[in-house]
Short mmCIF file of N, CA and C in Angstrom, two decimals:
data_model
loop_
_atom_site.label_atom_id
_atom_site.label_comp_id
_atom_site.label_asym_id
_atom_site.label_seq_id
_atom_site.Cartn_x
_atom_site.Cartn_y
_atom_site.Cartn_z
N MET A 1 -20.20 -14.85 -4.68
CA MET A 1 -18.81 -14.74 -4.34
C MET A 1 -18.70 -14.39 -2.86
N LYS A 2 -17.74 -14.98 -2.21
CA LYS A 2 -17.70 -14.79 -0.77
C LYS A 2 -17.10 -13.47 -0.33
N ASP A 3 -16.07 -12.96 -0.97
CA ASP A 3 -15.52 -11.66 -0.62
C ASP A 3 -14.83 -11.06 -1.82
N ALA A 4 -14.37 -9.84 -1.67
CA ALA A 4 -13.80 -9.12 -2.81
C ALA A 4 -12.28 -9.10 -2.77
N THR A 5 -11.67 -10.18 -2.35
CA THR A 5 -10.22 -10.25 -2.34
C THR A 5 -9.74 -11.45 -3.11
N MET A 6 -8.58 -11.32 -3.72
CA MET A 6 -7.98 -12.41 -4.46
C MET A 6 -7.49 -13.45 -3.47
N GLN A 7 -7.74 -14.72 -3.75
CA GLN A 7 -7.21 -15.79 -2.93
C GLN A 7 -5.77 -16.04 -3.34
N SER A 8 -4.93 -16.33 -2.36
CA SER A 8 -3.53 -16.58 -2.65
C SER A 8 -3.05 -17.73 -1.79
N THR A 9 -2.36 -18.69 -2.43
CA THR A 9 -1.83 -19.83 -1.71
C THR A 9 -0.41 -20.10 -2.18
N HIS A 10 0.26 -20.97 -1.48
CA HIS A 10 1.60 -21.39 -1.90
C HIS A 10 1.50 -22.78 -2.50
N GLY A 11 2.10 -22.98 -3.66
CA GLY A 11 2.08 -24.26 -4.35
C GLY A 11 3.11 -25.21 -3.79
N GLU A 12 3.19 -26.38 -4.41
CA GLU A 12 4.10 -27.43 -3.99
C GLU A 12 5.55 -26.96 -3.85
N HIS A 13 5.99 -26.11 -4.75
CA HIS A 13 7.39 -25.71 -4.79
C HIS A 13 7.59 -24.31 -4.20
N GLY A 14 6.63 -23.86 -3.39
CA GLY A 14 6.75 -22.55 -2.77
C GLY A 14 6.37 -21.40 -3.68
N ALA A 15 5.98 -21.70 -4.91
CA ALA A 15 5.57 -20.64 -5.83
C ALA A 15 4.25 -20.04 -5.37
N HIS A 16 4.09 -18.77 -5.60
CA HIS A 16 2.88 -18.06 -5.20
C HIS A 16 1.80 -18.29 -6.26
N GLU A 17 0.71 -18.95 -5.87
CA GLU A 17 -0.39 -19.22 -6.79
C GLU A 17 -1.53 -18.25 -6.49
N VAL A 18 -2.31 -17.92 -7.51
CA VAL A 18 -3.46 -17.04 -7.34
C VAL A 18 -4.71 -17.76 -7.81
N ALA A 19 -5.83 -17.32 -7.28
CA ALA A 19 -7.12 -17.86 -7.71
C ALA A 19 -8.13 -16.71 -7.66
N PHE A 20 -8.72 -16.41 -8.80
CA PHE A 20 -9.72 -15.37 -8.89
C PHE A 20 -11.08 -16.00 -9.14
N ASN A 21 -12.07 -15.57 -8.40
CA ASN A 21 -13.45 -15.96 -8.68
C ASN A 21 -13.97 -14.98 -9.73
N ILE A 22 -14.31 -15.51 -10.91
CA ILE A 22 -14.84 -14.69 -12.00
C ILE A 22 -16.16 -15.30 -12.45
N VAL A 23 -16.88 -14.57 -13.28
CA VAL A 23 -18.14 -15.05 -13.84
C VAL A 23 -18.05 -14.93 -15.36
N VAL A 24 -18.33 -16.03 -16.06
CA VAL A 24 -18.30 -16.04 -17.52
C VAL A 24 -19.66 -16.49 -18.01
N ASN A 25 -20.36 -15.60 -18.70
CA ASN A 25 -21.71 -15.88 -19.21
C ASN A 25 -22.62 -16.44 -18.11
N GLY A 26 -22.53 -15.82 -16.93
CA GLY A 26 -23.39 -16.19 -15.81
C GLY A 26 -22.94 -17.39 -15.01
N GLN A 27 -21.83 -18.01 -15.39
CA GLN A 27 -21.32 -19.19 -14.71
C GLN A 27 -20.10 -18.82 -13.86
N ALA A 28 -20.12 -19.19 -12.58
CA ALA A 28 -18.98 -18.94 -11.70
C ALA A 28 -17.80 -19.82 -12.13
N LYS A 29 -16.64 -19.23 -12.18
CA LYS A 29 -15.40 -19.93 -12.55
C LYS A 29 -14.28 -19.49 -11.61
N VAL A 30 -13.28 -20.33 -11.44
CA VAL A 30 -12.07 -19.95 -10.72
C VAL A 30 -10.96 -19.90 -11.75
N TRP A 31 -10.25 -18.78 -11.80
CA TRP A 31 -9.19 -18.57 -12.78
C TRP A 31 -7.86 -18.44 -12.04
N HIS A 32 -6.85 -19.19 -12.44
CA HIS A 32 -5.57 -19.26 -11.73
C HIS A 32 -4.45 -18.53 -12.45
N ASP A 33 -4.72 -17.33 -12.88
CA ASP A 33 -3.71 -16.51 -13.53
C ASP A 33 -4.07 -15.05 -13.28
N ARG A 34 -3.09 -14.17 -13.35
CA ARG A 34 -3.33 -12.76 -13.11
C ARG A 34 -3.89 -12.04 -14.34
N GLN A 35 -3.90 -12.73 -15.48
CA GLN A 35 -4.44 -12.16 -16.71
C GLN A 35 -5.29 -13.22 -17.41
N ILE A 36 -6.19 -12.74 -18.24
CA ILE A 36 -6.97 -13.65 -19.08
C ILE A 36 -7.01 -13.06 -20.48
N SER A 37 -6.81 -13.91 -21.47
CA SER A 37 -6.77 -13.46 -22.86
C SER A 37 -8.14 -13.65 -23.52
N TYR A 38 -8.27 -13.04 -24.66
CA TYR A 38 -9.47 -13.21 -25.48
C TYR A 38 -9.74 -14.68 -25.72
N ASP A 39 -8.73 -15.42 -26.19
CA ASP A 39 -8.91 -16.85 -26.49
C ASP A 39 -9.28 -17.66 -25.26
N GLN A 40 -8.69 -17.34 -24.11
CA GLN A 40 -9.00 -18.07 -22.88
C GLN A 40 -10.44 -17.80 -22.43
N ALA A 41 -10.89 -16.55 -22.55
CA ALA A 41 -12.27 -16.22 -22.18
C ALA A 41 -13.26 -16.95 -23.09
N VAL A 42 -12.96 -16.98 -24.38
CA VAL A 42 -13.82 -17.70 -25.33
C VAL A 42 -13.87 -19.18 -24.97
N LYS A 43 -12.72 -19.77 -24.65
CA LYS A 43 -12.66 -21.19 -24.31
C LYS A 43 -13.44 -21.49 -23.02
N LEU A 44 -13.40 -20.58 -22.04
CA LEU A 44 -14.19 -20.77 -20.82
C LEU A 44 -15.69 -20.72 -21.12
N ALA A 45 -16.07 -19.83 -22.02
CA ALA A 45 -17.48 -19.66 -22.35
C ALA A 45 -18.01 -20.76 -23.26
N PHE A 46 -17.18 -21.17 -24.22
CA PHE A 46 -17.58 -22.17 -25.21
C PHE A 46 -16.49 -23.22 -25.34
N PRO A 47 -16.37 -24.14 -24.36
CA PRO A 47 -15.28 -25.11 -24.38
C PRO A 47 -15.28 -26.03 -25.60
N ASP A 48 -16.43 -26.22 -26.22
CA ASP A 48 -16.53 -27.11 -27.37
C ASP A 48 -16.76 -26.36 -28.68
N GLY A 49 -16.39 -25.08 -28.72
CA GLY A 49 -16.49 -24.32 -29.96
C GLY A 49 -17.84 -23.68 -30.13
N PRO A 50 -18.17 -23.23 -31.28
CA PRO A 50 -17.47 -23.37 -32.56
C PRO A 50 -16.27 -22.43 -32.66
N THR A 51 -15.29 -22.83 -33.45
CA THR A 51 -14.10 -22.01 -33.68
C THR A 51 -13.69 -22.12 -35.14
N GLY A 52 -12.75 -21.26 -35.53
CA GLY A 52 -12.19 -21.32 -36.87
C GLY A 52 -13.04 -20.63 -37.92
N GLY A 53 -12.49 -20.54 -39.11
CA GLY A 53 -13.22 -19.94 -40.23
C GLY A 53 -13.69 -18.54 -39.93
N ASP A 54 -14.98 -18.31 -40.18
CA ASP A 54 -15.56 -16.99 -39.98
C ASP A 54 -16.18 -16.83 -38.59
N VAL A 55 -15.92 -17.75 -37.68
CA VAL A 55 -16.49 -17.67 -36.33
C VAL A 55 -15.79 -16.55 -35.57
N ARG A 56 -16.58 -15.62 -35.04
CA ARG A 56 -16.06 -14.48 -34.27
C ARG A 56 -16.83 -14.37 -32.97
N TYR A 57 -16.15 -13.85 -31.95
CA TYR A 57 -16.77 -13.64 -30.64
C TYR A 57 -16.56 -12.20 -30.19
N ASN A 58 -17.54 -11.70 -29.48
CA ASN A 58 -17.45 -10.41 -28.82
C ASN A 58 -17.23 -10.72 -27.34
N VAL A 59 -16.13 -10.25 -26.76
CA VAL A 59 -15.81 -10.50 -25.36
C VAL A 59 -15.78 -9.16 -24.63
N SER A 60 -16.73 -8.95 -23.73
CA SER A 60 -16.73 -7.74 -22.91
C SER A 60 -16.54 -8.12 -21.45
N TRP A 61 -15.98 -7.21 -20.67
CA TRP A 61 -15.73 -7.47 -19.26
C TRP A 61 -16.17 -6.28 -18.43
N THR A 62 -16.50 -6.58 -17.17
CA THR A 62 -16.87 -5.55 -16.20
C THR A 62 -16.22 -5.88 -14.87
N ARG A 63 -15.57 -4.90 -14.28
CA ARG A 63 -14.99 -5.07 -12.95
C ARG A 63 -16.03 -4.70 -11.89
N THR A 64 -15.81 -5.12 -10.66
CA THR A 64 -16.77 -4.83 -9.60
C THR A 64 -16.86 -3.33 -9.31
N ASN A 65 -15.84 -2.55 -9.69
CA ASN A 65 -15.88 -1.10 -9.48
C ASN A 65 -16.61 -0.37 -10.61
N GLY A 66 -17.14 -1.14 -11.58
CA GLY A 66 -17.90 -0.54 -12.67
C GLY A 66 -17.11 -0.29 -13.94
N HIS A 67 -15.79 -0.36 -13.88
CA HIS A 67 -14.99 -0.20 -15.10
C HIS A 67 -15.30 -1.36 -16.04
N GLU A 68 -15.34 -1.05 -17.32
CA GLU A 68 -15.65 -2.09 -18.30
C GLU A 68 -14.84 -1.88 -19.57
N GLY A 69 -14.80 -2.92 -20.37
CA GLY A 69 -14.07 -2.85 -21.62
C GLY A 69 -14.34 -4.09 -22.44
N SER A 70 -13.56 -4.27 -23.48
CA SER A 70 -13.72 -5.44 -24.34
C SER A 70 -12.35 -5.99 -24.69
N LEU A 71 -12.35 -7.26 -25.03
CA LEU A 71 -11.12 -7.94 -25.46
C LEU A 71 -11.22 -8.24 -26.94
N ARG A 72 -10.13 -8.07 -27.63
CA ARG A 72 -10.02 -8.41 -29.05
C ARG A 72 -9.03 -9.55 -29.18
N PRO A 73 -9.09 -10.29 -30.27
CA PRO A 73 -8.13 -11.38 -30.48
C PRO A 73 -6.69 -10.87 -30.30
N GLY A 74 -5.90 -11.65 -29.57
CA GLY A 74 -4.52 -11.28 -29.32
C GLY A 74 -4.30 -10.40 -28.11
N HIS A 75 -5.37 -9.95 -27.45
CA HIS A 75 -5.25 -9.09 -26.29
C HIS A 75 -5.63 -9.82 -25.02
N GLN A 76 -5.24 -9.21 -23.88
CA GLN A 76 -5.58 -9.78 -22.58
C GLN A 76 -5.86 -8.65 -21.60
N VAL A 77 -6.44 -9.01 -20.45
CA VAL A 77 -6.76 -8.04 -19.41
C VAL A 77 -6.34 -8.62 -18.07
N HIS A 78 -5.92 -7.75 -17.14
CA HIS A 78 -5.59 -8.19 -15.78
C HIS A 78 -6.88 -8.56 -15.07
N ASP A 79 -6.83 -9.67 -14.33
CA ASP A 79 -8.00 -10.14 -13.59
C ASP A 79 -8.20 -9.36 -12.31
N ASP A 80 -9.45 -9.29 -11.88
CA ASP A 80 -9.85 -8.78 -10.58
C ASP A 80 -10.84 -9.77 -10.00
N GLU A 81 -10.84 -9.91 -8.70
CA GLU A 81 -11.83 -10.75 -8.02
C GLU A 81 -13.23 -10.26 -8.38
N GLY A 82 -14.09 -11.20 -8.78
CA GLY A 82 -15.48 -10.87 -9.09
C GLY A 82 -15.71 -10.30 -10.48
N MET A 83 -14.69 -10.27 -11.30
CA MET A 83 -14.81 -9.74 -12.65
C MET A 83 -15.80 -10.59 -13.46
N THR A 84 -16.58 -9.92 -14.31
CA THR A 84 -17.59 -10.58 -15.11
C THR A 84 -17.24 -10.47 -16.59
N PHE A 85 -17.38 -11.59 -17.31
CA PHE A 85 -17.12 -11.62 -18.75
C PHE A 85 -18.39 -12.04 -19.46
N ASP A 86 -18.70 -11.35 -20.54
CA ASP A 86 -19.83 -11.69 -21.39
C ASP A 86 -19.25 -12.04 -22.77
N VAL A 87 -19.40 -13.29 -23.18
CA VAL A 87 -18.80 -13.77 -24.43
C VAL A 87 -19.94 -14.20 -25.35
N ARG A 88 -20.03 -13.58 -26.51
CA ARG A 88 -21.11 -13.87 -27.46
C ARG A 88 -20.56 -14.16 -28.84
N ASN A 89 -21.14 -15.18 -29.48
CA ASN A 89 -20.79 -15.50 -30.86
C ASN A 89 -21.46 -14.45 -31.73
N THR A 90 -20.71 -13.79 -32.61
CA THR A 90 -21.25 -12.71 -33.41
C THR A 90 -21.49 -13.08 -34.86
N ASP A 91 -21.48 -14.39 -35.18
CA ASP A 91 -21.74 -14.81 -36.57
C ASP A 91 -23.09 -14.37 -37.04
#
């Protein structure tokens, strides 16, 4: 990651757009929202599934300042530049 600041640009209609450099399961990603949900993190980590039925994921996150936590279905967390997500299938 090049620096520890959120990138900010103006879109076509003057709207303020954001871009966060995050890491999901060791892969660098750019996220264009101020929050990320459990389902969105799972989709970034496993774009082709598996999903449904008894399939469950453990989603944990760590900020660059060392704060950490986990996401549960239906919940979301505010993004920070350089935030790391670890998404594991727990079947």
